[in-house]
Every structure is written in structure tokens, then in C-alpha cells.
mmCIF file of C-alpha atoms in Angstrom:
data_model
loop_
_atom_site.group_PDB
_atom_site.id
_atom_site.type_symbol
_atom_site.label_atom_id
_atom_site.label_comp_id
_atom_site.label_asym_id
_atom_site.label_seq_id
_atom_site.Cartn_x
_atom_site.Cartn_y
_atom_site.Cartn_z
ATOM 1 C CA MET B 1 0.000 0.000 0.000
ATOM 2 C CA THR B 2 1.537 3.320 -1.151
ATOM 3 C CA PHE B 3 1.468 6.346 1.137
ATOM 4 C CA LYS B 4 0.257 9.423 -0.755
ATOM 5 C CA LEU B 5 -0.229 12.995 0.443
ATOM 6 C CA ARG B 6 -0.367 15.885 -2.022
ATOM 7 C CA ASN B 7 2.044 18.804 -1.710
ATOM 8 C CA GLU B 8 -0.934 21.176 -1.730
ATOM 9 C CA SER B 9 -2.121 19.773 1.602
ATOM 10 C CA ILE B 10 1.400 19.765 3.041
ATOM 11 C CA VAL B 11 1.802 23.457 2.127
ATOM 12 C CA GLY B 12 -1.427 24.206 3.994
ATOM 13 C CA PHE B 13 0.144 22.669 7.099
ATOM 14 C CA MET B 14 3.650 24.119 6.719
ATOM 15 C CA LEU B 15 2.609 27.751 6.359
ATOM 16 C CA PHE B 16 0.978 27.656 9.803
ATOM 17 C CA ILE B 17 3.621 25.706 11.709
ATOM 18 C CA PRO B 18 4.682 28.808 13.754
ATOM 19 C CA SER B 19 1.065 29.163 14.937
ATOM 20 C CA ILE B 20 0.668 25.418 15.483
ATOM 21 C CA THR B 21 3.759 25.316 17.720
ATOM 22 C CA ARG B 22 2.287 28.081 19.905
ATOM 23 C CA ILE B 23 -0.991 26.182 20.148
ATOM 24 C CA MET B 24 0.854 23.027 21.210
ATOM 25 C CA LEU B 25 3.037 24.781 23.803
ATOM 26 C CA VAL B 26 0.202 26.800 25.374
ATOM 27 C CA THR B 27 -2.210 23.848 25.391
ATOM 28 C CA LEU B 28 0.330 21.516 27.012
ATOM 29 C CA GLY B 29 1.640 24.267 29.307
ATOM 30 C CA VAL B 30 5.277 23.314 28.761
ATOM 31 C CA GLU B 31 8.441 25.411 28.464
ATOM 32 C CA PHE B 32 10.177 24.424 25.245
ATOM 33 C CA SER B 33 11.940 26.149 22.352
ATOM 34 C CA SER B 34 9.418 27.027 19.635
ATOM 35 C CA HIS B 35 12.258 27.061 17.073
ATOM 36 C CA ILE B 36 13.251 23.465 17.807
ATOM 37 C CA LEU B 37 9.621 22.341 17.714
ATOM 38 C CA SER B 38 9.040 24.225 14.456
ATOM 39 C CA ALA B 39 12.162 22.729 12.866
ATOM 40 C CA THR B 40 10.933 19.260 13.883
ATOM 41 C CA LEU B 41 7.501 19.840 12.310
ATOM 42 C CA TYR B 42 9.048 21.227 9.092
ATOM 43 C CA SER B 43 11.284 18.164 8.853
ATOM 44 C CA ILE B 44 8.300 15.838 9.410
ATOM 45 C CA ALA B 45 6.333 17.624 6.668
ATOM 46 C CA PHE B 46 9.305 17.338 4.307
ATOM 47 C CA LEU B 47 9.593 13.627 5.119
ATOM 48 C CA LEU B 48 5.877 13.182 4.355
ATOM 49 C CA ALA B 49 6.414 14.800 0.962
ATOM 50 C CA ILE B 50 9.327 12.437 0.239
ATOM 51 C CA LEU B 51 7.331 9.367 1.331
ATOM 52 C CA SER B 52 4.472 10.547 -0.884
ATOM 53 C CA ASN B 53 6.920 10.530 -3.809
ATOM 54 C CA ASN B 54 5.905 14.041 -4.884
ATOM 55 C CA LYS B 55 8.088 14.713 -7.908
ATOM 56 C CA ILE B 56 8.866 17.996 -9.633
ATOM 57 C CA HIS B 57 6.065 18.596 -12.107
ATOM 58 C CA SER B 58 7.898 20.798 -14.598
ATOM 59 C CA LEU B 59 11.280 20.546 -16.293
ATOM 60 C CA ASN B 60 11.570 24.360 -16.271
ATOM 61 C CA ILE B 61 10.910 24.510 -12.530
ATOM 62 C CA ALA B 62 13.443 21.711 -11.992
ATOM 63 C CA LYS B 63 16.137 23.677 -13.803
ATOM 64 C CA ILE B 64 15.381 26.840 -11.814
ATOM 65 C CA LEU B 65 15.430 24.933 -8.513
ATOM 66 C CA HIS B 66 18.772 23.315 -9.337
ATOM 67 C CA VAL B 67 20.275 26.720 -10.155
ATOM 68 C CA ILE B 68 18.925 28.247 -6.938
ATOM 69 C CA PHE B 69 20.239 25.366 -4.805
ATOM 70 C CA MET B 70 23.666 25.514 -6.455
ATOM 71 C CA LEU B 71 23.875 29.263 -5.836
ATOM 72 C CA ASP B 72 22.761 28.658 -2.259
ATOM 73 C CA VAL B 73 25.533 26.087 -1.685
ATOM 74 C CA CYS B 74 28.165 28.356 -3.214
ATOM 75 C CA HIS B 75 27.028 31.249 -1.058
ATOM 76 C CA TRP B 76 27.319 29.238 2.146
ATOM 77 C CA ILE B 77 30.773 27.970 1.146
ATOM 78 C CA TYR B 78 31.863 31.567 0.576
ATOM 79 C CA THR B 79 30.363 32.579 3.939
ATOM 80 C CA PHE B 80 32.222 29.964 5.957
ATOM 81 C CA THR B 81 35.440 30.581 4.014
ATOM 82 C CA VAL B 82 35.309 34.308 4.795
ATOM 83 C CA ASN B 83 34.473 33.712 8.451
ATOM 84 C CA ILE B 84 37.231 31.131 8.934
ATOM 85 C CA GLY B 85 39.705 33.384 7.151
ATOM 86 C CA THR B 86 38.938 36.316 9.410
ATOM 87 C CA SER B 87 38.781 34.162 12.571
ATOM 88 C CA THR B 88 35.277 35.307 13.475
ATOM 89 C CA ASN B 89 32.846 33.413 15.654
ATOM 90 C CA LEU B 90 31.244 30.605 13.637
ATOM 91 C CA ASN B 91 28.380 29.950 16.050
ATOM 92 C CA ILE B 92 26.047 32.478 14.423
ATOM 93 C CA PRO B 93 26.473 31.342 10.783
ATOM 94 C CA VAL B 94 26.214 27.714 11.926
ATOM 95 C CA LEU B 95 22.881 28.454 13.636
ATOM 96 C CA MET B 96 21.698 30.300 10.509
ATOM 97 C CA PHE B 97 22.771 27.386 8.326
ATOM 98 C CA ALA B 98 20.858 24.934 10.530
ATOM 99 C CA GLN B 99 17.702 27.077 10.454
ATOM 100 C CA HIS B 100 18.089 27.556 6.697
ATOM 101 C CA CYS B 101 18.411 23.813 6.024
ATOM 102 C CA LEU B 102 15.863 22.491 8.531
ATOM 103 C CA MET B 103 13.124 25.095 8.088
ATOM 104 C CA VAL B 104 13.553 27.229 4.973
ATOM 105 C CA LEU B 105 14.686 24.767 2.303
ATOM 106 C CA PRO B 106 12.009 22.113 3.042
ATOM 107 C CA VAL B 107 9.284 24.765 2.740
ATOM 108 C CA PHE B 108 10.779 26.207 -0.432
ATOM 109 C CA TRP B 109 11.110 22.790 -2.065
ATOM 110 C CA ILE B 110 7.545 21.711 -1.311
ATOM 111 C CA VAL B 111 5.900 25.055 -2.160
ATOM 112 C CA SER B 112 7.817 25.089 -5.443
ATOM 113 C CA ASN B 113 6.284 21.769 -6.424
ATOM 114 C CA ILE B 114 2.543 22.187 -6.087
ATOM 115 C CA LYS B 115 0.554 21.169 -9.162
ATOM 116 C CA CYS B 116 -2.840 22.804 -8.640
ATOM 117 C CA LEU B 117 -3.203 26.307 -7.265
ATOM 118 C CA LYS B 118 -6.909 25.918 -6.542
ATOM 119 C CA GLN B 119 -6.284 22.861 -4.351
ATOM 120 C CA CYS B 120 -3.472 24.733 -2.597
ATOM 121 C CA ASP B 121 -5.722 27.763 -1.993
ATOM 122 C CA ASP B 122 -8.480 25.512 -0.617
ATOM 123 C CA ALA B 123 -6.086 23.652 1.692
ATOM 124 C CA VAL B 124 -4.484 26.841 3.009
ATOM 125 C CA LYS B 125 -7.889 28.462 3.566
ATOM 126 C CA LYS B 126 -9.115 25.466 5.585
ATOM 127 C CA PHE B 127 -5.977 25.428 7.738
ATOM 128 C CA ALA B 128 -6.311 29.200 8.259
ATOM 129 C CA ARG B 129 -9.872 28.749 9.542
ATOM 130 C CA TYR B 130 -8.816 25.920 11.876
ATOM 131 C CA VAL B 131 -5.872 27.919 13.245
ATOM 132 C CA ALA B 132 -7.956 31.094 13.694
ATOM 133 C CA THR B 133 -10.749 29.245 15.498
ATOM 134 C CA THR B 134 -8.293 27.335 17.699
ATOM 135 C CA MET B 135 -6.386 30.509 18.574
ATOM 136 C CA LEU B 136 -9.581 32.285 19.613
ATOM 137 C CA LEU B 137 -10.725 29.322 21.717
ATOM 138 C CA LEU B 138 -7.280 29.087 23.263
ATOM 139 C CA TYR B 139 -7.273 32.763 24.181
ATOM 140 C CA PHE B 140 -10.715 32.693 25.778
ATOM 141 C CA THR B 141 -9.908 29.536 27.758
ATOM 142 C CA LYS B 142 -6.224 30.104 28.632
ATOM 143 C CA GLY B 143 -6.060 33.881 28.450
ATOM 144 C CA THR B 144 -3.082 33.793 26.072
ATOM 145 C CA VAL B 145 -1.924 32.350 22.758
ATOM 146 C CA THR B 146 1.811 32.404 23.415
ATOM 147 C CA HIS B 147 4.185 30.631 25.763
ATOM 148 C CA MET B 148 6.030 33.951 26.195
ATOM 149 C CA GLU B 149 4.935 36.643 28.662
ATOM 150 C CA SER B 150 3.210 39.269 26.509
ATOM 151 C CA TYR B 151 5.263 40.105 23.397
ATOM 152 C CA ASP B 152 5.925 37.549 20.665
ATOM 153 C CA MET B 153 6.945 39.103 17.325
ATOM 154 C CA SER B 154 7.119 35.772 15.502
ATOM 155 C CA LEU B 155 3.612 34.861 16.664
ATOM 156 C CA GLY B 156 2.326 38.240 15.483
ATOM 157 C CA TYR B 157 3.511 37.620 11.926
ATOM 158 C CA SER B 158 2.199 34.047 11.887
ATOM 159 C CA LEU B 159 -1.197 35.320 13.061
ATOM 160 C CA VAL B 160 -1.317 38.119 10.519
ATOM 161 C CA LEU B 161 -0.683 35.521 7.785
ATOM 162 C CA VAL B 162 -3.830 33.752 8.983
ATOM 163 C CA GLY B 163 -5.616 37.102 8.943
ATOM 164 C CA VAL B 164 -4.589 38.134 5.413
ATOM 165 C CA ILE B 165 -5.421 34.699 3.977
ATOM 166 C CA LEU B 166 -8.925 34.892 5.445
ATOM 167 C CA LEU B 167 -9.247 38.515 4.323
ATOM 168 C CA THR B 168 -8.332 37.554 0.759
ATOM 169 C CA SER B 169 -10.741 34.604 0.937
ATOM 170 C CA PHE B 170 -13.493 37.058 1.890
ATOM 171 C CA PHE B 171 -12.798 39.112 -1.225
ATOM 172 C CA LYS B 172 -12.913 35.947 -3.315
ATOM 173 C CA ASP B 173 -15.971 34.123 -1.908
ATOM 174 C CA ARG B 174 -17.698 36.929 0.101
ATOM 175 C CA SER B 175 -17.764 34.797 3.259
ATOM 176 C CA LYS B 176 -18.625 36.994 6.253
ATOM 177 C CA LEU B 177 -17.207 34.278 8.547
ATOM 178 C CA ASN B 178 -13.793 34.704 6.914
ATOM 179 C CA LEU B 179 -13.980 38.484 7.379
ATOM 180 C CA PHE B 180 -14.966 38.104 11.051
ATOM 181 C CA LEU B 181 -12.158 35.623 11.737
ATOM 182 C CA SER B 182 -9.686 37.822 9.867
ATOM 183 C CA ILE B 183 -10.463 40.920 11.964
ATOM 184 C CA THR B 184 -10.514 39.038 15.286
ATOM 185 C CA VAL B 185 -7.209 37.299 14.530
ATOM 186 C CA LEU B 186 -5.761 40.697 13.634
ATOM 187 C CA GLY B 187 -6.821 41.841 17.109
ATOM 188 C CA LEU B 188 -4.862 38.973 18.670
ATOM 189 C CA ALA B 189 -1.871 39.751 16.458
ATOM 190 C CA LEU B 190 -1.936 43.393 17.603
ATOM 191 C CA LYS B 191 -2.186 42.328 21.237
ATOM 192 C CA PHE B 192 0.860 40.054 21.162
ATOM 193 C CA GLY B 193 2.824 41.054 18.034
ATOM 194 C CA SER B 194 4.679 44.056 16.626
ATOM 195 C CA ARG B 195 3.613 47.118 14.643
ATOM 196 C CA GLY B 196 4.885 45.585 11.394
ATOM 197 C CA ILE B 197 1.787 43.407 11.154
ATOM 198 C CA ILE B 198 -0.288 46.532 10.485
ATOM 199 C CA LEU B 199 1.737 47.188 7.316
ATOM 200 C CA VAL B 200 1.235 43.581 6.205
ATOM 201 C CA TYR B 201 -2.521 43.718 6.761
ATOM 202 C CA VAL B 202 -2.898 47.122 5.065
ATOM 203 C CA THR B 203 -0.858 45.900 2.080
ATOM 204 C CA SER B 204 -3.111 42.868 1.731
ATOM 205 C CA LEU B 205 -6.188 45.087 1.985
ATOM 206 C CA LEU B 206 -4.913 47.458 -0.725
ATOM 207 C CA ILE B 207 -4.049 44.622 -3.104
ATOM 208 C CA ASN B 208 -7.470 43.045 -2.662
ATOM 209 C CA LEU B 209 -9.242 46.396 -3.079
ATOM 210 C CA PHE B 210 -7.399 46.919 -6.347
ATOM 211 C CA TYR B 211 -8.735 43.675 -7.853
ATOM 212 C CA CYS B 212 -12.317 43.783 -6.504
ATOM 213 C CA SER B 213 -15.492 45.537 -7.685
ATOM 214 C CA PHE B 214 -16.557 48.995 -6.447
ATOM 215 C CA ARG B 215 -19.424 47.565 -4.359
ATOM 216 C CA VAL B 216 -17.190 45.067 -2.567
ATOM 217 C CA ARG B 217 -14.607 47.804 -2.144
ATOM 218 C CA MET B 218 -17.042 50.066 -0.275
ATOM 219 C CA TYR B 219 -18.365 47.176 1.844
ATOM 220 C CA SER B 220 -14.834 46.150 2.786
ATOM 221 C CA ILE B 221 -13.745 49.663 3.727
ATOM 222 C CA LEU B 222 -16.833 50.020 5.944
ATOM 223 C CA ALA B 223 -16.137 46.650 7.601
ATOM 224 C CA CYS B 224 -12.520 47.641 8.282
ATOM 225 C CA ILE B 225 -13.610 50.983 9.774
ATOM 226 C CA LEU B 226 -16.074 49.200 12.060
ATOM 227 C CA GLY B 227 -13.386 46.685 13.007
ATOM 228 C CA ALA B 228 -10.997 49.525 13.868
ATOM 229 C CA LEU B 229 -13.687 51.177 16.014
ATOM 230 C CA VAL B 230 -14.319 47.921 17.870
ATOM 231 C CA MET B 231 -10.594 47.576 18.572
ATOM 232 C CA TYR B 232 -10.460 51.168 19.791
ATOM 233 C CA VAL B 233 -13.343 50.503 22.179
ATOM 234 C CA ALA B 234 -11.507 47.375 23.343
ATOM 235 C CA TYR B 235 -8.436 49.543 23.963
ATOM 236 C CA ILE B 236 -10.478 52.022 26.010
ATOM 237 C CA PHE B 237 -11.809 49.182 28.182
ATOM 238 C CA GLY B 238 -8.285 47.890 28.790
ATOM 239 C CA TRP B 239 -8.177 44.784 26.594
ATOM 240 C CA PHE B 240 -4.912 46.005 25.030
ATOM 241 C CA GLU B 241 -3.399 47.394 28.222
ATOM 242 C CA ASP B 242 -0.524 44.879 28.158
ATOM 243 C CA SER B 243 0.004 45.178 24.393
ATOM 244 C CA ARG B 244 3.404 46.644 23.526
ATOM 245 C CA THR B 245 2.264 47.458 19.990
ATOM 246 C CA ILE B 246 -0.988 49.238 20.857
ATOM 247 C CA ASN B 247 0.658 51.225 23.647
ATOM 248 C CA LEU B 248 3.319 52.440 21.195
ATOM 249 C CA ILE B 249 0.673 53.377 18.610
ATOM 250 C CA PHE B 250 -1.375 55.452 21.050
ATOM 251 C CA ASN B 251 1.694 57.050 22.627
ATOM 252 C CA THR B 252 2.481 59.990 20.320
ATOM 253 C CA ASP B 253 5.988 60.337 21.788
ATOM 254 C CA LYS B 254 6.864 56.742 20.866
ATOM 255 C CA LEU B 255 4.760 56.259 17.724
ATOM 256 C CA LEU B 256 7.850 56.443 15.480
ATOM 257 C CA TYR B 257 10.102 54.587 17.924
ATOM 258 C CA LEU B 258 12.246 52.209 15.842
ATOM 259 C CA SER B 259 13.019 49.726 18.636
ATOM 260 C CA GLY B 260 16.764 50.139 18.144
ATOM 261 C CA ARG B 261 16.693 49.627 14.369
ATOM 262 C CA ASP B 262 18.195 53.082 13.785
ATOM 263 C CA ARG B 263 21.254 52.126 15.854
ATOM 264 C CA ILE B 264 21.609 48.836 13.953
ATOM 265 C CA PHE B 265 21.358 50.663 10.609
ATOM 266 C CA ASP B 266 24.049 53.143 11.638
ATOM 267 C CA GLN B 267 26.283 50.350 12.912
ATOM 268 C CA LEU B 268 26.041 48.238 9.750
ATOM 269 C CA GLN B 269 26.304 50.859 7.013
ATOM 270 C CA PRO B 270 30.121 51.354 7.244
ATOM 271 C CA TYR B 271 30.737 47.600 6.775
ATOM 272 C CA PHE B 272 29.261 47.754 3.270
ATOM 273 C CA PHE B 273 32.286 49.774 2.147
ATOM 274 C CA ASN B 274 34.672 47.115 3.532
ATOM 275 C CA ALA B 275 33.501 44.641 0.880
ATOM 276 C CA PRO B 276 31.209 46.576 -1.494
ATOM 277 C CA LEU B 277 31.195 44.135 -4.415
ATOM 278 C CA PHE B 278 30.854 40.659 -2.894
ATOM 279 C CA GLY B 279 29.962 41.385 0.723
ATOM 280 C CA ASN B 280 31.146 40.025 4.055
ATOM 281 C CA GLY B 281 29.286 36.677 4.002
ATOM 282 C CA LEU B 282 25.873 35.568 5.237
ATOM 283 C CA GLY B 283 25.139 36.439 8.851
ATOM 284 C CA PHE B 284 27.765 39.185 9.055
ATOM 285 C CA ASP B 285 25.132 41.614 10.338
ATOM 286 C CA ARG B 286 24.471 39.278 13.288
ATOM 287 C CA ILE B 287 28.180 38.658 13.865
ATOM 288 C CA THR B 288 28.871 42.404 13.967
ATOM 289 C CA THR B 289 26.147 43.013 16.537
ATOM 290 C CA ASN B 290 27.356 39.863 18.370
ATOM 291 C CA SER B 291 23.806 38.567 18.740
ATOM 292 C CA TYR B 292 21.656 36.133 16.766
ATOM 293 C CA GLY B 293 18.587 38.298 17.436
ATOM 294 C CA LEU B 294 20.184 41.591 16.344
ATOM 295 C CA TYR B 295 20.286 41.677 12.559
ATOM 296 C CA ALA B 296 19.767 44.205 9.761
ATOM 297 C CA HIS B 297 15.922 44.173 9.876
ATOM 298 C CA ASN B 298 15.927 45.307 6.242
ATOM 299 C CA ILE B 299 16.434 43.054 3.234
ATOM 300 C CA VAL B 300 18.260 45.692 1.167
ATOM 301 C CA LEU B 301 20.726 46.629 3.935
ATOM 302 C CA GLU B 302 21.187 42.975 4.883
ATOM 303 C CA SER B 303 21.979 42.014 1.298
ATOM 304 C CA LEU B 304 24.335 44.969 0.749
ATOM 305 C CA VAL B 305 26.356 44.223 3.891
ATOM 306 C CA ASN B 306 26.348 40.430 3.583
ATOM 307 C CA ASN B 307 26.265 39.897 -0.193
ATOM 308 C CA GLY B 308 27.645 43.081 -1.692
ATOM 309 C CA LEU B 309 26.324 45.288 -4.473
ATOM 310 C CA PHE B 310 26.571 42.739 -7.297
ATOM 311 C CA ILE B 311 24.383 40.040 -5.714
ATOM 312 C CA THR B 312 22.015 42.662 -4.248
ATOM 313 C CA ILE B 313 21.241 44.072 -7.701
ATOM 314 C CA ILE B 314 20.532 40.561 -8.995
ATOM 315 C CA LEU B 315 18.372 39.671 -5.968
ATOM 316 C CA MET B 316 16.310 42.875 -6.060
ATOM 317 C CA SER B 317 15.853 42.638 -9.832
ATOM 318 C CA PHE B 318 14.659 39.044 -9.481
ATOM 319 C CA LEU B 319 12.184 39.957 -6.722
ATOM 320 C CA LEU B 320 10.802 42.958 -8.622
ATOM 321 C CA LEU B 321 10.437 40.828 -11.747
ATOM 322 C CA ILE B 322 8.432 38.075 -10.064
ATOM 323 C CA LEU B 323 6.304 40.673 -8.251
ATOM 324 C CA TYR B 324 5.473 42.309 -11.582
ATOM 325 C CA LYS B 325 4.667 38.927 -13.141
ATOM 326 C CA ASP B 326 2.559 37.919 -10.123
ATOM 327 C CA PHE B 327 0.442 41.081 -10.261
ATOM 328 C CA THR B 328 -0.045 40.642 -13.994
ATOM 329 C CA LYS B 329 -1.241 37.059 -13.668
ATOM 330 C CA LEU B 330 -3.480 37.793 -10.670
ATOM 331 C CA LYS B 331 -5.846 39.477 -13.137
ATOM 332 C CA LYS B 332 -6.462 36.037 -14.657
ATOM 333 C CA TYR B 333 -6.450 33.915 -11.507
ATOM 334 C CA TYR B 334 -7.148 35.307 -8.033
ATOM 335 C CA SER B 335 -5.005 33.209 -5.683
ATOM 336 C CA GLU B 336 -5.352 33.670 -1.912
ATOM 337 C CA VAL B 337 -1.951 32.135 -1.232
ATOM 338 C CA VAL B 338 -0.108 34.291 -3.764
ATOM 339 C CA ILE B 339 -1.701 37.565 -2.583
ATOM 340 C CA SER B 340 -1.140 36.711 1.090
ATOM 341 C CA LEU B 341 2.523 35.786 0.627
ATOM 342 C CA ILE B 342 3.113 38.930 -1.446
ATOM 343 C CA SER B 343 1.664 40.966 1.435
ATOM 344 C CA MET B 344 3.918 39.203 3.936
ATOM 345 C CA GLN B 345 7.021 40.504 2.125
ATOM 346 C CA VAL B 346 6.461 43.991 3.554
ATOM 347 C CA GLN B 347 7.973 42.671 6.791
ATOM 348 C CA MET B 348 11.279 42.156 4.964
ATOM 349 C CA LEU B 349 11.721 45.955 4.941
ATOM 350 C CA ILE B 350 11.391 46.292 8.723
ATOM 351 C CA SER B 351 12.022 42.866 10.222
ATOM 352 C CA SER B 352 13.204 39.292 9.653
ATOM 353 C CA SER B 353 16.029 37.974 7.481
ATOM 354 C CA TYR B 354 15.564 36.586 3.997
ATOM 355 C CA VAL B 355 18.074 33.829 4.783
ATOM 356 C CA THR B 356 15.945 32.318 7.552
ATOM 357 C CA ASP B 357 12.436 33.633 6.824
ATOM 358 C CA VAL B 358 10.001 30.881 5.854
ATOM 359 C CA TYR B 359 7.458 33.288 4.360
ATOM 360 C CA PHE B 360 10.042 34.872 2.039
ATOM 361 C CA TRP B 361 11.040 31.527 0.550
ATOM 362 C CA SER B 362 7.402 30.426 0.403
ATOM 363 C CA PHE B 363 6.724 33.554 -1.657
ATOM 364 C CA VAL B 364 9.570 32.778 -4.061
ATOM 365 C CA GLY B 365 8.459 29.155 -4.362
ATOM 366 C CA ILE B 366 4.763 29.919 -4.927
ATOM 367 C CA SER B 367 5.690 32.585 -7.488
ATOM 368 C CA LEU B 368 7.747 30.096 -9.484
ATOM 369 C CA CYS B 369 4.710 27.811 -9.575
ATOM 370 C CA PHE B 370 2.250 30.607 -10.252
ATOM 371 C CA LEU B 371 4.261 31.859 -13.209
ATOM 372 C CA ASN B 372 4.678 28.393 -14.687
ATOM 373 C CA THR B 373 2.237 28.216 -17.595
ATOM 374 C CA LYS B 374 1.779 24.460 -17.179
ATOM 375 C CA ILE B 375 0.372 24.640 -13.660
ATOM 376 C CA LYS B 376 -3.321 23.902 -13.220
ATOM 377 C CA GLU B 377 -5.270 26.833 -11.812
ATOM 378 C CA ASP B 378 -8.601 25.039 -11.408
#
């Protein structure tokens, strides 16, 4: 008997692993590293895809994937060579390499090999509903949705992904349940996450408004205004009193507070001129700040410092090209997953690292599939 599980279903599971790990940790009430648990779940999902014998569906995609993986290997070899040659601490690039291999590459490989966008959209939408409902039940029963005290940036971005997927589903199928879940999950994301999730949600809203009819546009704007008013009332009654994000938003003195990003930007800029063409190697921004959690927080600055000008121009040109192609093809097929992952890339300008960010590589992978003319859309 042959084990078979489609990549479309596996993608639906993998995109929400950060949220699923929080659900598991809060439900069980245990203290454990969410990164280790997430890496384990990503590896299990990748193993399921291998056991299901899910092969690459397109020769063109296969060639592109081989080129990307070869460039990836060469880049890591260069990184470790530079670090060994300059006698810097290898712990940080080793941790990045482990996260890249155990979490990022499995997601990228599987997302790059879906065969039917409609099945992928349906699977992701179902998982988003399950995660949203479970998160709400968890909050009302446990009083929290994170194993951390009150602020969990990673959870905020995983929740806003749920929110933008359900928001896009509302624009596609007019389901009021999806709109309700989207707004309530956004409330949870604001309570526990960072301000960057607002940019992600607004970006998703603007993209969807661009592709929808005038009537739906007006209805959606009204619903968002009402949702904002409800959240404001909740703030007045103290529901957001322990929210770092909401307190910063309503504090005019700290509204533009950059959480130390300005100091990181100033610290990293001079290192670009040390190796302007080919960079200082992956993870150099973390090595310079001497902390795995202190990194560039901006994809352009990160690439300039770590990769140099030459690779940065190629990377940015590639990203702009696939964004342009995605927006062009969205006129023909309205994909919830594609729109949601495009929206998630706003965070790359203010947070996260493209080397270790699952949503960035999911976006690249889904775009390769979306732009492949042989893929089935329905």
C-alpha cells in the first residue's frame, strides 16, 4: 500500500507551523523552544512529501530549482570561508545554516512543487480557519496564545498571515465568517505582536481592493472601519493594556520609535564599504552586533552588507520581476496564497532575514509555480 499525500495539503500545514507550535506549547503548558519544535515539524512535513513521492512537475521549474540550490551552496561555502579566514565566531552562521536547512529549504522545495493552485488555496484556507478558530478558543480559555509573557513578534507575523489569507478569501468568496475571523485574529496579532503586522494587513487590503469591484470595495472599507472602532473601544476598556504594539501606537511620543533599528542601521552601514562588491558573508550583520537576534531588519541593507552590491542588484531585480509577473497574472487567476505571501514581504523591509524567513522563501516558491504556464489553476 503506497502512502500518498499531495504537496498542496502539506503546504497548507507548513505555512501555519509557527502558529501550530504556539498552540501546542500553550495547550500543554510546557516550556520548550518554539524554534526546535518548528524545525521538527518542518522536517516531518518534508519527510511526508518524500514518502508521498511528490516529484517535480515541470522541467523548467526543476532547472530553476537546481540553479537556486547551487547558488545557495556556493554562497554558504563563501560565507564559511570568509568567516574562517577572518577568525570570526562561527556559532552564528552555523545556527543560521541549521535554520536555513531544517526550516527554509524544506518549505521552499515543497511550495515550489505544487501542481494545482486551486487545491493549494483551498487547503491553506481550511488550515487558516482551523488555526484562527483554535487561537480564539485558546485565548478565551487560557487567556493567552503564546508561551512567552506578553510580546511575541514571531507569533504576530504568523497570526497576521492567517488574517490576510482569510481577508483575501473574503474578497474571493464573500464569506462573512472569513472576514470576522480575519479581523478578530488581527486583534490577537496586535495584542501580542509588533507594529509591522499593520503594514502587512494594510498591504493585503490594498491589493485586494485593487482587484475587486466597487461595491465590494465600499463594503470592505466600511467593515474595516467598524473593526478599527471595535478595537479602539476594546483599547479604552483595557483589553490592550498589556500590548506593547498598541501602547506604542497610542503614545504619540513613541509612535515612530524604531526599537533600536536606527542604531543597527548606523552600525552596519560602514561595513558595506569594507567589501562593497561581494559582501562580508551571510550572517555578518548578526556577527557584527554579536547577537543572533540583532540583525539588519531590512532586506536591502542585509543584502548589501552580507552579499555586496553585485548580488544585491541581482536579488532585487529578481524579486521585482516576479512581483510584476505575479500582479499581472493575478488578473487572470485570483489566488489567496499568492496575494497573502506577497503581502507578507512587507515585513522584509522592517524585520526578519531573507536567509531564515520561511514566508520569504514560500513567496519565491509559490511565485515560481504561479508563473509556470503548465500549472493547473482550477
